[in-house]
N, C-alpha and C. Protein backbone atom coordinates (compact mmCIF):
# COMPACT_ATOMS: atom_id res chain seq x y z
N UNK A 1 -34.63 -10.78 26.49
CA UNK A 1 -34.65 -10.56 27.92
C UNK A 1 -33.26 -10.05 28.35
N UNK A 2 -33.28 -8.86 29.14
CA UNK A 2 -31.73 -8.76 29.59
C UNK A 2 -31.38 -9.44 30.59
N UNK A 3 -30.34 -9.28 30.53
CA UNK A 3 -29.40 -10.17 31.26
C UNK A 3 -29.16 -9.11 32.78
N UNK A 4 -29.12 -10.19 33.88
CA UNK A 4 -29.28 -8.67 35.06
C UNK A 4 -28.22 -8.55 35.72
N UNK A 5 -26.86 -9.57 35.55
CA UNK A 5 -25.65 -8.57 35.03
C UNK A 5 -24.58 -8.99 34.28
N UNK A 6 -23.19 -8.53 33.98
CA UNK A 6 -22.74 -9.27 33.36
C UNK A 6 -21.40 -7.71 32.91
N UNK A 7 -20.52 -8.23 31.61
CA UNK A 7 -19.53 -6.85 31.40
C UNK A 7 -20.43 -6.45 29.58
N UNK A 8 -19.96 -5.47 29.41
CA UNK A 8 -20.64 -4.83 28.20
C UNK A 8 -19.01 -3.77 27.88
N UNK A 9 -19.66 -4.09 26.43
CA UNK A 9 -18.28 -3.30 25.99
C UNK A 9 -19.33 -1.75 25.27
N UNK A 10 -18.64 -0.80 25.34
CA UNK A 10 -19.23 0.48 25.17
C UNK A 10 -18.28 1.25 23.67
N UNK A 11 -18.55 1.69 23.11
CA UNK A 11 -18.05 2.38 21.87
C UNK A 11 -18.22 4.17 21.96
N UNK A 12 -16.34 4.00 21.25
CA UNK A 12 -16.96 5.87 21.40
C UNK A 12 -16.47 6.22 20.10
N UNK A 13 -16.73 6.76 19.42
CA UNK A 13 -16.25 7.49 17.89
C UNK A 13 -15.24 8.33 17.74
N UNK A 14 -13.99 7.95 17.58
CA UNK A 14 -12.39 8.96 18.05
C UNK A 14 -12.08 9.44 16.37
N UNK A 15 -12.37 9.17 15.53
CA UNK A 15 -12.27 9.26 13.93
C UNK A 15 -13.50 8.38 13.51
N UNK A 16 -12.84 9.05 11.25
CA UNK A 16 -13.67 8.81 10.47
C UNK A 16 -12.64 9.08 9.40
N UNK A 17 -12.81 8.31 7.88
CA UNK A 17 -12.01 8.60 6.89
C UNK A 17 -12.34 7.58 5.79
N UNK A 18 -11.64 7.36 5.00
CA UNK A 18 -11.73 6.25 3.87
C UNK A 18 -10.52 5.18 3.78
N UNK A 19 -10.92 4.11 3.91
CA UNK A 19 -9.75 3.08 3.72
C UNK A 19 -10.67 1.97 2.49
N UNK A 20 -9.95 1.25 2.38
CA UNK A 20 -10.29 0.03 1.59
C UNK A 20 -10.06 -1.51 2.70
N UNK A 21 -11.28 -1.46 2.54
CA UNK A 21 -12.55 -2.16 3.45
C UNK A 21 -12.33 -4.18 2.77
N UNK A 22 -11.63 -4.82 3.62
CA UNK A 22 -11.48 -6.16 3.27
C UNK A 22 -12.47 -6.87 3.42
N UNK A 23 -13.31 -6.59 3.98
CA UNK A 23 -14.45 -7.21 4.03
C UNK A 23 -15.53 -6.82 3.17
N UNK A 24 -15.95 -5.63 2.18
CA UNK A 24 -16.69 -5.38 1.37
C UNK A 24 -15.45 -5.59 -0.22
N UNK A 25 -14.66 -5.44 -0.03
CA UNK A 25 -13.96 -5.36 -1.03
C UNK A 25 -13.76 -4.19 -2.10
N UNK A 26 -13.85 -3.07 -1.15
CA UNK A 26 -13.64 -1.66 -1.80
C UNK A 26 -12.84 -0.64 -0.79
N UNK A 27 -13.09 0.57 -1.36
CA UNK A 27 -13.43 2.16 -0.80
C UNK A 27 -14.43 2.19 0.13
N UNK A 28 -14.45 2.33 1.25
CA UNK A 28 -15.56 2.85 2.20
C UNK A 28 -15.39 3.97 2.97
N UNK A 29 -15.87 4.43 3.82
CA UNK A 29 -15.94 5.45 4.76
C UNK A 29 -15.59 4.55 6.09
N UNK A 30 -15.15 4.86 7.38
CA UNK A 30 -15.01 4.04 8.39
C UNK A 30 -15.26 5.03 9.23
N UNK A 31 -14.78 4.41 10.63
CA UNK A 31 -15.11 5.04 12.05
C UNK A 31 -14.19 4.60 12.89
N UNK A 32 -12.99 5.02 13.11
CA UNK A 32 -12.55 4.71 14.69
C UNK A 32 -12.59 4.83 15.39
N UNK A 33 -13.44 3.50 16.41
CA UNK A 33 -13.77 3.62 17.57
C UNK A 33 -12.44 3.09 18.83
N UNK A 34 -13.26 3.57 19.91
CA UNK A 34 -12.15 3.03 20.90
C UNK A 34 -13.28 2.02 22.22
N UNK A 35 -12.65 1.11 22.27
CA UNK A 35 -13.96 0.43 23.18
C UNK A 35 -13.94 0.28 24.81
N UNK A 36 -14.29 0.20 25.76
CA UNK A 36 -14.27 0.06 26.83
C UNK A 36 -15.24 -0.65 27.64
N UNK A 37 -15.00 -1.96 28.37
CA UNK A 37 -15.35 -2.65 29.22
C UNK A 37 -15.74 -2.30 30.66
N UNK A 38 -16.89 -2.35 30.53
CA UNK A 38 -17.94 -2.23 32.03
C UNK A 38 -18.88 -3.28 32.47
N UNK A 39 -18.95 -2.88 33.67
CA UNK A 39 -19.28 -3.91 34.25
C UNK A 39 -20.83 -3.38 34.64
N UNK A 40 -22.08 -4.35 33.84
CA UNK A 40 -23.25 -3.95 33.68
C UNK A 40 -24.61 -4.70 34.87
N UNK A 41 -25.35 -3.84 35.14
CA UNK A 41 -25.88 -4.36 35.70
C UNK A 41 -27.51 -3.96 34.98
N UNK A 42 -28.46 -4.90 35.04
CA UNK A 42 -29.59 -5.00 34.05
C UNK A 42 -29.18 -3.92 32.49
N UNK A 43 -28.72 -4.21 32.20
CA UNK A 43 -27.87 -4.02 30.68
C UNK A 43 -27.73 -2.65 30.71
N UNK A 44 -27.51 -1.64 32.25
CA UNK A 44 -26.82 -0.47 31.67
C UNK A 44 -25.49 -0.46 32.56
N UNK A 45 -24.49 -0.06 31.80
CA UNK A 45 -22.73 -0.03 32.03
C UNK A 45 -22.93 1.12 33.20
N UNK A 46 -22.10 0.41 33.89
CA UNK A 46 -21.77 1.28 35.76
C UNK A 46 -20.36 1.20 35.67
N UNK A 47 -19.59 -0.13 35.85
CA UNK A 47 -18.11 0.42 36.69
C UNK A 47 -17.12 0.13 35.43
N UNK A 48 -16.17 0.82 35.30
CA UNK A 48 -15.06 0.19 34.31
C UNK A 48 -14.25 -0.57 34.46
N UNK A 49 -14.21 -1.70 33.45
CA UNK A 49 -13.46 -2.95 33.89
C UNK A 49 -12.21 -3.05 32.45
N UNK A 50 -11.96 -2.01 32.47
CA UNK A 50 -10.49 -2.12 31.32
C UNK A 50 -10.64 -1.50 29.66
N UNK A 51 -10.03 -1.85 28.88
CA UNK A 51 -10.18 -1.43 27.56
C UNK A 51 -10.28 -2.53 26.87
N UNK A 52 -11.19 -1.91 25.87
CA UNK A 52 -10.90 -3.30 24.67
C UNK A 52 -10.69 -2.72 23.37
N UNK A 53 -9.64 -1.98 23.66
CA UNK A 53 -8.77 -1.45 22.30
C UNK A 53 -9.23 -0.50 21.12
N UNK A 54 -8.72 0.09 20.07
CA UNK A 54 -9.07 0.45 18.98
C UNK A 54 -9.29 -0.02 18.03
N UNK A 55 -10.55 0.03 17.36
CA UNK A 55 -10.95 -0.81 16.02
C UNK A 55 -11.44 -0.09 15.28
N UNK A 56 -11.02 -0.25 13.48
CA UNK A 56 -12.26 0.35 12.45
C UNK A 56 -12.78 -0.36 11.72
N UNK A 57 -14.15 0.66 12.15
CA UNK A 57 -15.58 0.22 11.38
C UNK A 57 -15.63 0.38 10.78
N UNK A 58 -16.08 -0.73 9.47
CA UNK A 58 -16.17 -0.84 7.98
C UNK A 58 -18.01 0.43 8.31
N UNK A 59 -17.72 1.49 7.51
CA UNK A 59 -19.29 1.94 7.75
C UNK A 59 -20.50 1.07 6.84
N UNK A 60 -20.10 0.18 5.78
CA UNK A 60 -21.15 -0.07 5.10
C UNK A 60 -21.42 -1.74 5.69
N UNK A 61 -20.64 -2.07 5.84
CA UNK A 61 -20.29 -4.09 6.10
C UNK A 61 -20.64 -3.83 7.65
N UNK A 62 -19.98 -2.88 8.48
CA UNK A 62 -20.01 -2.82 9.92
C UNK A 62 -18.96 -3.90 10.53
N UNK A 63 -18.41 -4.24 9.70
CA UNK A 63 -17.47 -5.45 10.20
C UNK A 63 -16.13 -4.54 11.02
N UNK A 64 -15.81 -5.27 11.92
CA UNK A 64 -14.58 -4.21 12.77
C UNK A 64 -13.28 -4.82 12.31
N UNK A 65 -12.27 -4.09 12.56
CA UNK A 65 -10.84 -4.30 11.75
C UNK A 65 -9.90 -4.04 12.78
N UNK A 66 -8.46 -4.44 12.99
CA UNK A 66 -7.63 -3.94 13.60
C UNK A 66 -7.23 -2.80 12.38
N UNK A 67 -6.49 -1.70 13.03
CA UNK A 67 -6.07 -0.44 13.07
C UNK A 67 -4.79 -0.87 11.88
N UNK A 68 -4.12 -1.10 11.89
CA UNK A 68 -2.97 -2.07 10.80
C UNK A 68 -3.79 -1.95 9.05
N UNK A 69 -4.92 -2.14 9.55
CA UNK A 69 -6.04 -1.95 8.37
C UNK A 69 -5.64 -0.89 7.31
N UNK A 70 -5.86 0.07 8.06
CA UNK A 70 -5.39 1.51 7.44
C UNK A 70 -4.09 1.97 6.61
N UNK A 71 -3.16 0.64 6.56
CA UNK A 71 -2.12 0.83 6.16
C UNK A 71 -2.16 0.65 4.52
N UNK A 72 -3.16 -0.13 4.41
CA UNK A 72 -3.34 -0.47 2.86
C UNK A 72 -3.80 0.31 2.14
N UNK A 73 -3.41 1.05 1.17
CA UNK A 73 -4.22 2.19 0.32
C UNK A 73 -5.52 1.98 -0.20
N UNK A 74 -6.37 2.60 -0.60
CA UNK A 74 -7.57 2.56 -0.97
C UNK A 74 -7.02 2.62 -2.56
N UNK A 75 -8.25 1.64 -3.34
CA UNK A 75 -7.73 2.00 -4.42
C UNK A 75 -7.32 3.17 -5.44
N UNK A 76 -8.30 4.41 -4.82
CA UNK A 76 -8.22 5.36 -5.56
C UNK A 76 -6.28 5.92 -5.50
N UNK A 77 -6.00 5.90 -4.10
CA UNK A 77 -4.66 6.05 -3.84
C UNK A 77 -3.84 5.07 -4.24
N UNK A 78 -3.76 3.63 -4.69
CA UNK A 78 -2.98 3.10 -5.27
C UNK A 78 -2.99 3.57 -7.03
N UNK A 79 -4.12 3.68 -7.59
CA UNK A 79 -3.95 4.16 -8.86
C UNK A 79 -3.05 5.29 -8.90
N UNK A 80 -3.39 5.92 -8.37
CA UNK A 80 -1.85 7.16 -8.19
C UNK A 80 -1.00 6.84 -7.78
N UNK A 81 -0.89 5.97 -7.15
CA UNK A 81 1.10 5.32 -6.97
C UNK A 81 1.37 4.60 -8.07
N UNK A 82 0.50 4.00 -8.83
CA UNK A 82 1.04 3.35 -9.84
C UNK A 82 1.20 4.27 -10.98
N UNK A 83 0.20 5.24 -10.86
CA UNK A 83 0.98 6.43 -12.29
C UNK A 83 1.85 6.73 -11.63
N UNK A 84 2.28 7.53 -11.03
CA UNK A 84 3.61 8.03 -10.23
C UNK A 84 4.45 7.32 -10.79
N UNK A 85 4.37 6.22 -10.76
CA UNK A 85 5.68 5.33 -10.76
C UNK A 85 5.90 4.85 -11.97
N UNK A 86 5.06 4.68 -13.11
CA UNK A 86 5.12 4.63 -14.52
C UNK A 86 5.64 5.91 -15.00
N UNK A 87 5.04 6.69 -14.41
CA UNK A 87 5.75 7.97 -14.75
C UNK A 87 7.12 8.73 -14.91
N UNK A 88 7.31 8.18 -13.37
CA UNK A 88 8.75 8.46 -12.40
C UNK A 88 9.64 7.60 -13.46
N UNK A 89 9.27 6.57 -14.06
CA UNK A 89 10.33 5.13 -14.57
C UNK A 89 10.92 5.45 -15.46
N UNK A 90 9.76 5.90 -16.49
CA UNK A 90 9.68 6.53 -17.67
C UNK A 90 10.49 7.59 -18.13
N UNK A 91 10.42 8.48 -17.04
CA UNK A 91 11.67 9.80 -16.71
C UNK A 91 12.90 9.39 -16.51
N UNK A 92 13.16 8.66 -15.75
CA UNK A 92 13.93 8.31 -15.08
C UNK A 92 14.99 7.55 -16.65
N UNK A 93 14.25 6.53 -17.33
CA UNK A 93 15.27 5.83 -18.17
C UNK A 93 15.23 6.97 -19.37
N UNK A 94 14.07 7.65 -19.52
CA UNK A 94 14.78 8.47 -20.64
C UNK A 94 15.90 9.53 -20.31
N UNK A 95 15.80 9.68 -19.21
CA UNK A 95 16.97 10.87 -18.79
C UNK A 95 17.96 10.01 -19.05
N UNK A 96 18.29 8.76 -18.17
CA UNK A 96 19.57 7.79 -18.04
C UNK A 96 19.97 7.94 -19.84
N UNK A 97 18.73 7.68 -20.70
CA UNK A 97 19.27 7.64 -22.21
C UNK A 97 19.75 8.76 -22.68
N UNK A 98 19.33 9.61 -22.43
CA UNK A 98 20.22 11.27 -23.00
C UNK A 98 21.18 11.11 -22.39
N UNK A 99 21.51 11.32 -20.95
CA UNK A 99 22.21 12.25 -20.50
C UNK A 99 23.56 11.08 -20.01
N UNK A 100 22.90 9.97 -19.56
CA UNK A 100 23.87 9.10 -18.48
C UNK A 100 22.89 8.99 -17.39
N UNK A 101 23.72 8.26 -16.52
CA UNK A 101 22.80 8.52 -14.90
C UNK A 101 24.55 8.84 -14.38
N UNK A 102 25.51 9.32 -14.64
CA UNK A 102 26.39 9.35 -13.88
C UNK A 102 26.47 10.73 -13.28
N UNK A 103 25.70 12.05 -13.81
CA UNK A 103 25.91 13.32 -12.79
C UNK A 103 24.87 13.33 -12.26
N UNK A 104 23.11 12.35 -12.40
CA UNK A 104 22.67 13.08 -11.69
C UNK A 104 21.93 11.42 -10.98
N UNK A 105 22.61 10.35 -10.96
CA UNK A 105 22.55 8.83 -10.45
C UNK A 105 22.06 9.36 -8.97
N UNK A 106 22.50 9.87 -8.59
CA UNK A 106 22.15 9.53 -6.63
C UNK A 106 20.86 10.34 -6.59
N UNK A 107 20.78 11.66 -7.50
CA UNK A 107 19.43 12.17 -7.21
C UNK A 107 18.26 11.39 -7.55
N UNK A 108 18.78 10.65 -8.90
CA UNK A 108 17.72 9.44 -9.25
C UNK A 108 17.50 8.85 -8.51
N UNK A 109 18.11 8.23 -8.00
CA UNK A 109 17.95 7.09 -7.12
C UNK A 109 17.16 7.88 -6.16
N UNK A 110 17.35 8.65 -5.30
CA UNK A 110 16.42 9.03 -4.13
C UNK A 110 14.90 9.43 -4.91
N UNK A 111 15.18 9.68 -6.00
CA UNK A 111 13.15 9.94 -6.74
C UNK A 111 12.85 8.83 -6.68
N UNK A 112 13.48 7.73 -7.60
CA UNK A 112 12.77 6.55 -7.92
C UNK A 112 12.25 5.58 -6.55
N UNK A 113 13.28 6.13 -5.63
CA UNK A 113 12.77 5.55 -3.73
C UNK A 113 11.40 5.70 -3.30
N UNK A 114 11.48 7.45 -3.45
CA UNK A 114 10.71 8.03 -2.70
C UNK A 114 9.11 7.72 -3.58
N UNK A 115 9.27 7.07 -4.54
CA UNK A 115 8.32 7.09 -5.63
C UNK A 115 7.70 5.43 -5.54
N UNK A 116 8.67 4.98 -5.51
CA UNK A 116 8.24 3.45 -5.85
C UNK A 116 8.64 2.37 -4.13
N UNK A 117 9.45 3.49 -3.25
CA UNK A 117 9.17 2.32 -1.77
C UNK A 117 7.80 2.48 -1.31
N UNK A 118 7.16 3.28 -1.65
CA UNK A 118 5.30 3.06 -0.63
C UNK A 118 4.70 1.99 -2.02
N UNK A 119 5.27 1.60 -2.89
CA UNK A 119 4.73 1.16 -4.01
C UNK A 119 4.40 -0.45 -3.91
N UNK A 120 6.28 -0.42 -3.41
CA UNK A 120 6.65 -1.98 -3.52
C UNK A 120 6.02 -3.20 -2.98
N UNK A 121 5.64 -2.82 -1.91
CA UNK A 121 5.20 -3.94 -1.23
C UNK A 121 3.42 -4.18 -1.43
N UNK A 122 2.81 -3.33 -2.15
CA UNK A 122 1.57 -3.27 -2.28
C UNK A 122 0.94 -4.39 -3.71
N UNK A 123 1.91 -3.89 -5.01
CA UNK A 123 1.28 -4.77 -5.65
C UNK A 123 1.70 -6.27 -5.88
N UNK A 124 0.98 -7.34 -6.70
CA UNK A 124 1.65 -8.40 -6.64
C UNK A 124 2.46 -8.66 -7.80
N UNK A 125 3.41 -9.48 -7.46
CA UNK A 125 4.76 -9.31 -8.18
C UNK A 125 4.69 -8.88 -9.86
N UNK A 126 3.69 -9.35 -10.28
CA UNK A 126 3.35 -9.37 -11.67
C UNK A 126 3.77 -7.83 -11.86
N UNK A 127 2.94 -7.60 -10.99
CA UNK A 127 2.53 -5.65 -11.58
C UNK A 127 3.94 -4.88 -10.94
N UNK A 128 4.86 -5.64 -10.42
CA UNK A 128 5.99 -5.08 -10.27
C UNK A 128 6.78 -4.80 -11.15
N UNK A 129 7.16 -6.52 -11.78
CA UNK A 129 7.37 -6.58 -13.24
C UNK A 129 7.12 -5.70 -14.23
N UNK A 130 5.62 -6.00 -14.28
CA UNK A 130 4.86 -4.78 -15.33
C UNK A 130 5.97 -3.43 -15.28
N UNK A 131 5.85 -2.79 -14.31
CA UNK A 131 6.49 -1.56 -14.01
C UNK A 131 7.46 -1.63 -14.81
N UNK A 132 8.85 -2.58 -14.56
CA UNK A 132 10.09 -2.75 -14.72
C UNK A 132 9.82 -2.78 -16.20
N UNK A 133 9.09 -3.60 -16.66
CA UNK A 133 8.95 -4.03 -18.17
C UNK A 133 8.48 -2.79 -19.09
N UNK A 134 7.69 -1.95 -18.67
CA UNK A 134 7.94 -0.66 -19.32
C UNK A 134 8.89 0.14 -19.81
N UNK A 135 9.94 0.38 -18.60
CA UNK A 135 10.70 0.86 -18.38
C UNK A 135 11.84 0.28 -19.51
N UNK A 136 11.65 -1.48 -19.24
CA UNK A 136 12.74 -1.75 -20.20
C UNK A 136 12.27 -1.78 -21.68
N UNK A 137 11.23 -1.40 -21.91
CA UNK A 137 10.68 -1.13 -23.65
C UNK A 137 10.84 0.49 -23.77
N UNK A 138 10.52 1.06 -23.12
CA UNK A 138 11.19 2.71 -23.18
C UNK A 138 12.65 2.66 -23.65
N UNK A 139 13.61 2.14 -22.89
CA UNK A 139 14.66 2.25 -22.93
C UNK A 139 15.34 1.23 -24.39
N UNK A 140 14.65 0.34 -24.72
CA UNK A 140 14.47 -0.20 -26.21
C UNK A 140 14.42 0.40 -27.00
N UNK A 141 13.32 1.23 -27.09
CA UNK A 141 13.05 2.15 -28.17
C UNK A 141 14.18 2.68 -29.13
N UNK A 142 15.35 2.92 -28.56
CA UNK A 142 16.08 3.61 -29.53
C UNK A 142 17.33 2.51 -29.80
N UNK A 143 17.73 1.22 -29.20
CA UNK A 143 18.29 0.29 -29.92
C UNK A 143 18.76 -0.04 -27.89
N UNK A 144 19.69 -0.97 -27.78
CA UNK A 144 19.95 -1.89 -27.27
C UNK A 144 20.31 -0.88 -25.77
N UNK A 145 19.91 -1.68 -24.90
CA UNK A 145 20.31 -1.32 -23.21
C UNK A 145 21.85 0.20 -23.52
N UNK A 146 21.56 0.83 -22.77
CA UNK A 146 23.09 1.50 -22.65
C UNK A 146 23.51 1.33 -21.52
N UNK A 147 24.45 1.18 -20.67
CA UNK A 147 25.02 0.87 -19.57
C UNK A 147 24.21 2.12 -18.68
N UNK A 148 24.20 3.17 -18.90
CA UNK A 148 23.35 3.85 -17.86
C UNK A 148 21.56 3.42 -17.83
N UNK A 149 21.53 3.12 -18.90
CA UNK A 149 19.82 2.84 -18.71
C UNK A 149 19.61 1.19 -18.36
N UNK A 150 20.57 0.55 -18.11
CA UNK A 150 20.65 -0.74 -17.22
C UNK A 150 21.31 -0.30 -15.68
N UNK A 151 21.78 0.60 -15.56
CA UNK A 151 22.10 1.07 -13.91
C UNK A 151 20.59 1.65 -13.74
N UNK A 152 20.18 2.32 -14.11
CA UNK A 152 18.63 2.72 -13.76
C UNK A 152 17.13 1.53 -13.76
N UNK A 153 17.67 0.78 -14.73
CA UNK A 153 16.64 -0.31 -14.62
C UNK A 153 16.86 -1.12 -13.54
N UNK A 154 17.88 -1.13 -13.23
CA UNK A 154 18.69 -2.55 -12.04
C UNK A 154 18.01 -1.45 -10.72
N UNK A 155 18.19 0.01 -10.87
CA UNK A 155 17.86 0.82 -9.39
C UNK A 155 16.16 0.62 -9.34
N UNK A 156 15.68 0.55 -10.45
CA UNK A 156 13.93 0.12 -10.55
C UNK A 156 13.78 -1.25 -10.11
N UNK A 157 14.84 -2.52 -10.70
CA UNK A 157 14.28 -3.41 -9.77
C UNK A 157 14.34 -3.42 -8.71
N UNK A 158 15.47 -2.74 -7.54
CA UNK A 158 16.04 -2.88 -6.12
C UNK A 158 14.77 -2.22 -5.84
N UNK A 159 14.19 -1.01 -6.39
CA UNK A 159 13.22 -0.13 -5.38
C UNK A 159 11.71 -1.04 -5.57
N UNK A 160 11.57 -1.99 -6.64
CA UNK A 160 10.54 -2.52 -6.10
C UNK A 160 10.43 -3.66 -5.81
N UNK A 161 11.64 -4.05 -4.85
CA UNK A 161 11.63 -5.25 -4.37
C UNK A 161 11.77 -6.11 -4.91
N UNK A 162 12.45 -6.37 -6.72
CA UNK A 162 12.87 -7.37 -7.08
C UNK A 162 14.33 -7.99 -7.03
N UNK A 163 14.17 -9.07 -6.88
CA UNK A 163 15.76 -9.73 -6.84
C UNK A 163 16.49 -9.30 -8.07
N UNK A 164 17.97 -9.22 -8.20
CA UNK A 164 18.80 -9.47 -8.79
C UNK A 164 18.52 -10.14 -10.44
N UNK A 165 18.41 -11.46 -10.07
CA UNK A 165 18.20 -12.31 -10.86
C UNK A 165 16.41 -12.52 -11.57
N UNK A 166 15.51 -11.54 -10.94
CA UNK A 166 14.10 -11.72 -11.63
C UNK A 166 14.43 -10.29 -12.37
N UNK A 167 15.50 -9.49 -12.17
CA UNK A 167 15.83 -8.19 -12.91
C UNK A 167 16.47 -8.21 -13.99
N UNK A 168 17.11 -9.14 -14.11
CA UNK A 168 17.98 -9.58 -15.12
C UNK A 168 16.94 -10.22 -16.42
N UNK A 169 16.26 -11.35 -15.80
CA UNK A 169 15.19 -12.52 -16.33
C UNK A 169 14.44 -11.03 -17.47
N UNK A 170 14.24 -10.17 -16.84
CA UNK A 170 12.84 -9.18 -17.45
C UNK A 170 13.53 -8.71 -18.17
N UNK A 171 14.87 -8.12 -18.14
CA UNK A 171 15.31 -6.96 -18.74
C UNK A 171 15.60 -8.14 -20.14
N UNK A 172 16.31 -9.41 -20.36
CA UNK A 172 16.15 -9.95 -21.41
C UNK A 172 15.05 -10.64 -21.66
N UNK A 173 14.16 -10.49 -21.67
CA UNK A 173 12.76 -10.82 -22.18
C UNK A 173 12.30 -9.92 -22.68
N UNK A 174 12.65 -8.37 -22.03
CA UNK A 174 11.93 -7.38 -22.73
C UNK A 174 12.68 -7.17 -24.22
N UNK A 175 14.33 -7.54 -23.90
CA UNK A 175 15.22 -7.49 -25.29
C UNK A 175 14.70 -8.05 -26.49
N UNK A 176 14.91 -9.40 -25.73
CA UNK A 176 14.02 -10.44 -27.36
C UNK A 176 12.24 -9.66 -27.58
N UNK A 177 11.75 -9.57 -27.37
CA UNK A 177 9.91 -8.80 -27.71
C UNK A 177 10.30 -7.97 -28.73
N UNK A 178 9.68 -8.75 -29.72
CA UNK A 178 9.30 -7.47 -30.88
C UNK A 178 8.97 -6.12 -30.32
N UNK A 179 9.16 -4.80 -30.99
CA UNK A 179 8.61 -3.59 -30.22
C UNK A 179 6.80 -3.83 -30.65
């Protein structure tokens, strides 16, 4: 039975795209809507009585989200930040092992930023590690830390948000590991 009056919120469709959907626990398609409050009389909307903000729609769950949502990569886009950045690491300490990092240290540093700050805060610490711990078995490979490929490992822990001292912890753990 409707109700013969009362406020009703109204939906309009302002976007559409793919995020990763917390409530289905994937990749979805969404919808951003924008909502608006009216004031209804036998359940059709007449006067406007304010906003009720922007939200996205999970398209498959239908569950609504604040907008903040969107900030989290979908997985397909985190798998590519995480090659990127295995990648980037990988480069990064074998160059430090040829060459030094002392002529071309600051350019490093701004790759390994621009590579691994959208990175950092996404996975959980483990897989940060992980990262770092590659990096420090690459740089194994040919016998013990060199002072430039420990300035590059120490710039891999700062860019993904590890302390000091959990940078240190990895880099001798990765020492003692059999290859």
């Amino acid at each position: 039975m409707p109700h013969i009056w009362g406020v009703r919120t109204t939906w309009r469709t302002v976007g559409d795209g793919e995020f990763f959907c917390p409530g289905c626990g994937g990749d979805r398609s969404y919808l951003r809507r924008i909502g608006r409050h009216r004031f209804a009389l036998l359940d059709i909307p007449l006067l406007p009585r304010g906003t009720a903000g922007t939200v996205v729609e999970c398209a498959a769950c239908r569950t609504c989200f604040r907008t903040d949502v969107l900030g989290h990569p979908t997985t397909t886009r985190l798998s590519a930040m995480l090659r990127d950045a295995v990648h980037t690491v990988a480069l990064a300490v074998l160059a430090a092992g040829k060459e030094g990092i002392d002529g071309s240290g600051t350019a490093l540093t701004i790759e390994l930023r621009e590579v691994l700050d959208p990175l950092a805060p996404q996975p959980a610490p483990a897989g940060s590690e992980d990262i770092l711990l590659q990096g420090a078995r690459i740089a194994l490979a040919d016998g013990p830390y060199t002072p430039s490929e420990r300035q590059t490992l120490a710039a891999v822990g700062r860019a993904l948000l590890l302390s000091h001292e959990d940078t240190e912890r990895l880099l001798a753990i990765a020492a003692r590991t059999p290859p």
